[in-house]
Amino acid sequence: MLLLMLAAVATVVRAEPLCRPFNVRTGKVFGSKPLPEGDKLFYAFSSVHVLRDFCHSNVVLYLGKKIFISKDNFESSLPPLIIPKSMKVGTASVTSALFTSGSKLLFVVNKKVYNYNYLSNRWSRTLGISQPVSHISGDKCCFKNEFCLELSNNIFAYLRGGPLPRTKIFFSNNGGFSFQYLVSESLDRLKGTLGGIFHFHSLSQVGILEVKNKLGSFHYMEHPLNHSAGIPFKYNDSLDVIIKPGQRGFLVLWSQTSLLVSPNSGQIMETVQLWRGNTIVTPDISNIRINIHSVASNAYELALLTRENVVYYGSQGYLGTTLVQLPEQAVWSEEAGISFTDTGMLEVLTPVADPQFPAFDFQKCIVNVQSVLNNASLQIEPCNVEFLDSTMVKQMFTIDMNSKLELSALMIPRPGKIPIPLVMVSNPHSMGLEAHITEFGNTFDGNYKYKLEIQLKQQQHQNSADLNFTTSIKRNAISSITVDIADKTIACVDLKPLSTLISVGCDQTKKILVQNKISACSMGILSPVELQRNYTYTIEKEAYRPVNYDAQPQADLLVYYQYKQLGCPRLVYYDKPWKPVVEMWKNGILEEIMNAEYVLKEVNGITTYSYSLTAATANCRSQPQNWSTFKSHLHFLFQGSLWNRENYVSCHEDNKDNPLLWPEVEYQILGGQTDNRVIFGQRNGIYTFILSVVDPYYSYCSLDTMFSVYVDGALPVAFFSPELSITVLVFTALLSVWLAYAIPKELSTERGQRLTNFCSWLFQGCLGLCRCSWLWDRPKLWLRSRRVGDQPERIQSTQRNQTDF
C-alpha cells in the first residue's frame, strides 16, 4: 500500500505543469473608447519581442503582429498602439524600438525614427536623419544622476546591411530628439557590410559590427582597441543584438536558427551549451536545429521560446552560458512572447483579441524557474552557496584620479562545499583590482562565513599593465564590477551575482577652497557688516583693462562686493610675494592641501600684479601657455574656466611644435613643481580672483573657485620717480656744503664787504618803514570799524550816528 502511495505522489510531481495560464480582462464593463485615427503599428519580423524598461519594470513593450505598450505590466486590457495620421508614415512597419531616458520610446517606422512619450501619448519626428535607417541602439542606465542620464542619451541610428564605409550612421546625445552624422576614421577602414553600431559603456568604447564573407567581427573606435578587432564568428543570417542591462558588457546575438553570446562587449563570441542534469548535450545549442521564436533576457538570465513548443532557461556568466530544457507544456503560439518580470520569474505573454471590443485581453503564464529546477526529474545539482550579499549592490561609485575604492562581500557556502568566488571588471583597460578572501566567523549551525575584500584602482596605477593595454589616463572611463561564484550550479537562480557600476571620472563631492586664516575683517581693516550692505569699491582706470573688449578704460570702475559668495577678503601685504593655500574638500571633509598646477584670473580686469618666475627660471623646456593665448575668448570667463585641464599643455615637457623662444616671458602657472608666486603692485584694495586647476593628472573634475584678497601696506605712489628725487637730494646736499664753504670766504674780500653793506642798508630801510605810525593807524581803524559793524544789536542808536575817528 505504501509503495502505491509513493508511486502516485511521484506521478503527480511529474505531471505538474510548467505554468498555469490565466487571462487579464479589465475595463470592459462600461464599454471602451473607439480607437483614434491613425495607422496600426506592427513588427516587421515573424518573431516576437517583449521589451522591458528595466528602470521602470512595469513599463513593457510588446512587438508582434500588433504592438502594445503597458504601464502596469499588462495587468489591464489594452488597444493596439497607433501612430497618428499626421506623422504620414505610410506602412507602419516597425523594425526597431528602444527605451530612452525618462518616459520616451524611439521607434523606427518605415525606415524613419519617431519619438513617442508613453505618458503623454504624444508622437514627434526626430531631426537630423537624412537617409533611411532600420535600427537604433542604446544602453539605458538606471542610476539617478547626471552621469547616468548622459549614458542613456547616447543613441545610434543606422541601416543594417548597408555597405561600409558609404552607409551613413547617425548619433544623438540628447535622447533621440535630434541626430548628427557620424564622421570617424575607424569607419573608413571597414569594407564589409554594417551589422550594427553600439555604445559599449562597460568598456568605454563604441563597437561596430562588420560582416564580411559570412563572418562577423566587432571593431572599436577608441584606444587601445582601435587597432584590433574581436574574434570573428559565423554570420549566416542577420542577427539581432541585445545589450543586457547593467552595463556589464554581456551581449546576446540571435536569429531564428542561431544563438551566440559575449561576456566582454563582443571581443570574444561564445556558443551556448545545452545541459541535461550534469551532462552536456551539445556545446552549441544552434546545432540541434532549433527555431527560436522569442528571447527573454535580464542582467543575469537567458530564456528561449522555440516554435517546437520548448522553453529553455539558463544563466549567463563570465565563464560561460548554459541552458537547460524545462518541462514541456503547450505555451507557444504565433503571438506568444516571453520576458523576465523578476529574477527567476519567466512570463509567457499572449495577446487575445476580443471580437466585441477594440481592446485586447492578455493571457499570462508565469513560470517560477526556481521551483521548476528543484524538480528531481531534471537531475540538477542543488546550489552550492547559501548566501552572497554586499552593500555595493544598487549603488554607483566613482574613482577619481589617484583614488582607490574598497568594497567587500559576504559569502556562506552550503555545508561541505567550497565554492570559488569570482571577481571581474568589465573594463580592465581602465580598472585594476586586488581581492582577498578570509574566514569571517561561523553561523549558528556551525557553517563557515567568508569575507571577500576588494580594492579597486585605475589600471595605470597598478604598475602591472603595459602602456599599450591601458587607456589614456586623461580620458574618463566606465567599468562594472561583478562578484559571482565560478562553479555555482544552474539551480542558483535566486542567488544572483553582485554587480555595480563604477565611473572612473569626476567625483562630484569634491571642491576646492582657498584658505582664509587671516582676513581683512579679523585685522579690523574692513567690517563684515559694511561688506554685507551693498559695499562698493572703485578701481582706478589706470589699474584695470576691460574683460569684455580689448581697449583702454575711459573711466574708473565701480564694483559691488559679493559678500555672500566671497566672504571677508584674505589679507595680503603688497611687498611680500604671495601664493594662495588651496584646500581640497570631499563630502565636507578636508582631504589635503592641494599641490596641483592652477592659474588665477582677476575677474574685473585688474592688472596691477605679476608673477615671480619667468619661463627660464621655471625651468621650462617649451614655451609656456599664458592668458594671452586665450585673450580673444575672455568674455566667456564667467561661463566656465577657459584655461582648464582639457587644453593645458605643460612647458616642462619637450614640444617640437612649441619650442622655448622667449625665456623671459612671465610664467603664469602656480603650484606643481615650481614655487611661483604673485607679486602685487603698489596699490591697496580688493582683488577678486577665479582659481582654476589645470593639472590634467590631479582630478577629472573641472575644479574652480572664486575668492578675494585685500592688499594692504602700499604707500601712495610718488609724483616723481625715485631716481629723480635722489638726484635732486644729492645735488641739494652738495650745493649746501659748497655754499657753507664759499660764502665765508667770499665775505672777506672787497666785493663781499660791498654786498654786506648793501644788505645792511636794505635791512635798516625795511625796519624804518615798519615803524611809521600812519601806516599802522590805518589797519587799526579798519579793524575797529569791522568789529563795530559786525555787532549792530549791541550798539545804541545814538552811537551809530557818531563818527569814530
PDB file of N, CA, C and O in Angstrom, residues 31 38 70 96 294 401 465 469 491 502 512 559 593-594 625 679 687 755:
ATOM      1  N   GLY A  31     -17.936  49.421 -21.527  1.00  0.00           N
ATOM      2  CA  GLY A  31     -17.532  49.676 -22.907  1.00  0.00           C
ATOM      3  C   GLY A  31     -16.178  50.356 -22.958  1.00  0.00           C
ATOM      4  O   GLY A  31     -15.592  50.717 -21.943  1.00  0.00           O
ATOM      5  N   GLY A  38      -5.534  56.705 -37.188  1.00  0.00           N
ATOM      6  CA  GLY A  38      -4.109  56.563 -37.432  1.00  0.00           C
ATOM      7  C   GLY A  38      -3.808  55.203 -38.018  1.00  0.00           C
ATOM      8  O   GLY A  38      -4.700  54.440 -38.419  1.00  0.00           O
ATOM      9  N   SER A  70       2.375  48.932 -22.283  1.00  0.00           N
ATOM     10  CA  SER A  70       1.675  48.845 -20.997  1.00  0.00           C
ATOM     11  C   SER A  70       2.493  49.541 -19.924  1.00  0.00           C
ATOM     12  O   SER A  70       3.728  49.407 -19.883  1.00  0.00           O
ATOM     13  N   SER A  96      12.583  48.416 -35.282  1.00  0.00           N
ATOM     14  CA  SER A  96      13.398  48.536 -34.075  1.00  0.00           C
ATOM     15  C   SER A  96      12.712  49.479 -33.102  1.00  0.00           C
ATOM     16  O   SER A  96      11.972  50.392 -33.513  1.00  0.00           O
ATOM     17  N   SER A 294      11.128  33.598 -29.586  1.00  0.00           N
ATOM     18  CA  SER A 294      11.219  34.755 -28.691  1.00  0.00           C
ATOM     19  C   SER A 294      12.358  34.530 -27.701  1.00  0.00           C
ATOM     20  O   SER A 294      12.613  33.392 -27.297  1.00  0.00           O
ATOM     21  N   MET A 401      40.912  60.606 -10.117  1.00  0.00           N
ATOM     22  CA  MET A 401      42.339  60.463 -10.361  1.00  0.00           C
ATOM     23  C   MET A 401      43.076  60.257  -9.039  1.00  0.00           C
ATOM     24  O   MET A 401      42.809  60.935  -8.035  1.00  0.00           O
ATOM     25  N   ALA A 465      50.463  46.679 -15.825  1.00  0.00           N
ATOM     26  CA  ALA A 465      49.924  46.579 -17.181  1.00  0.00           C
ATOM     27  C   ALA A 465      50.788  47.369 -18.153  1.00  0.00           C
ATOM     28  O   ALA A 465      51.341  48.420 -17.806  1.00  0.00           O
ATOM     29  N   PHE A 469      48.166  48.456 -23.305  1.00  0.00           N
ATOM     30  CA  PHE A 469      46.945  47.794 -22.845  1.00  0.00           C
ATOM     31  C   PHE A 469      45.990  48.779 -22.165  1.00  0.00           C
ATOM     32  O   PHE A 469      44.770  48.615 -22.237  1.00  0.00           O
ATOM     33  N   ALA A 491      21.089  25.816 -10.651  1.00  0.00           N
ATOM     34  CA  ALA A 491      19.991  25.884  -9.685  1.00  0.00           C
ATOM     35  C   ALA A 491      20.088  27.111  -8.782  1.00  0.00           C
ATOM     36  O   ALA A 491      19.148  27.378  -8.025  1.00  0.00           O
ATOM     37  N   ILE A 502      30.923  51.521 -11.864  1.00  0.00           N
ATOM     38  CA  ILE A 502      31.958  52.413 -11.337  1.00  0.00           C
ATOM     39  C   ILE A 502      32.359  53.383 -12.431  1.00  0.00           C
ATOM     40  O   ILE A 502      32.676  52.982 -13.560  1.00  0.00           O
ATOM     41  N   ILE A 512      37.197  72.724  -4.127  1.00  0.00           N
ATOM     42  CA  ILE A 512      38.398  73.369  -3.615  1.00  0.00           C
ATOM     43  C   ILE A 512      38.027  74.708  -2.990  1.00  0.00           C
ATOM     44  O   ILE A 512      37.091  75.376  -3.423  1.00  0.00           O
ATOM     45  N   VAL A 559      32.593  98.760  -8.451  1.00  0.00           N
ATOM     46  CA  VAL A 559      32.323  97.329  -8.296  1.00  0.00           C
ATOM     47  C   VAL A 559      31.544  97.094  -7.007  1.00  0.00           C
ATOM     48  O   VAL A 559      31.912  97.626  -5.949  1.00  0.00           O
ATOM     49  N   ILE A 593      45.949  69.500   1.393  1.00  0.00           N
ATOM     50  CA  ILE A 593      46.343  70.789   0.813  1.00  0.00           C
ATOM     51  C   ILE A 593      46.804  70.518  -0.612  1.00  0.00           C
ATOM     52  O   ILE A 593      47.750  69.766  -0.835  1.00  0.00           O
ATOM     53  N   MET A 594      46.118  71.105  -1.552  1.00  0.00           N
ATOM     54  CA  MET A 594      46.364  70.794  -2.960  1.00  0.00           C
ATOM     55  C   MET A 594      47.713  71.328  -3.418  1.00  0.00           C
ATOM     56  O   MET A 594      48.100  72.450  -3.075  1.00  0.00           O
ATOM     57  N   GLN A 625      52.232  78.281 -21.756  1.00  0.00           N
ATOM     58  CA  GLN A 625      50.985  78.964 -22.053  1.00  0.00           C
ATOM     59  C   GLN A 625      50.797  80.131 -21.094  1.00  0.00           C
ATOM     60  O   GLN A 625      51.362  80.155 -19.998  1.00  0.00           O
ATOM     61  N   ILE A 679      53.044  88.751  -7.239  1.00  0.00           N
ATOM     62  CA  ILE A 679      53.620  89.988  -6.697  1.00  0.00           C
ATOM     63  C   ILE A 679      52.643  91.114  -7.005  1.00  0.00           C
ATOM     64  O   ILE A 679      52.358  91.394  -8.175  1.00  0.00           O
ATOM     65  N   TYR A 687      41.040  92.592  -4.626  1.00  0.00           N
ATOM     66  CA  TYR A 687      41.205  91.832  -5.861  1.00  0.00           C
ATOM     67  C   TYR A 687      40.295  90.606  -5.766  1.00  0.00           C
ATOM     68  O   TYR A 687      40.285  89.922  -4.733  1.00  0.00           O
ATOM     69  N   LEU A 755      78.726 143.949  -0.660  1.00  0.00           N
ATOM     70  CA  LEU A 755      77.482 143.192  -0.552  1.00  0.00           C
ATOM     71  C   LEU A 755      76.944 143.221   0.860  1.00  0.00           C
ATOM     72  O   LEU A 755      75.730 143.369   1.074  1.00  0.00           O
TER      73      LEU A 755
END
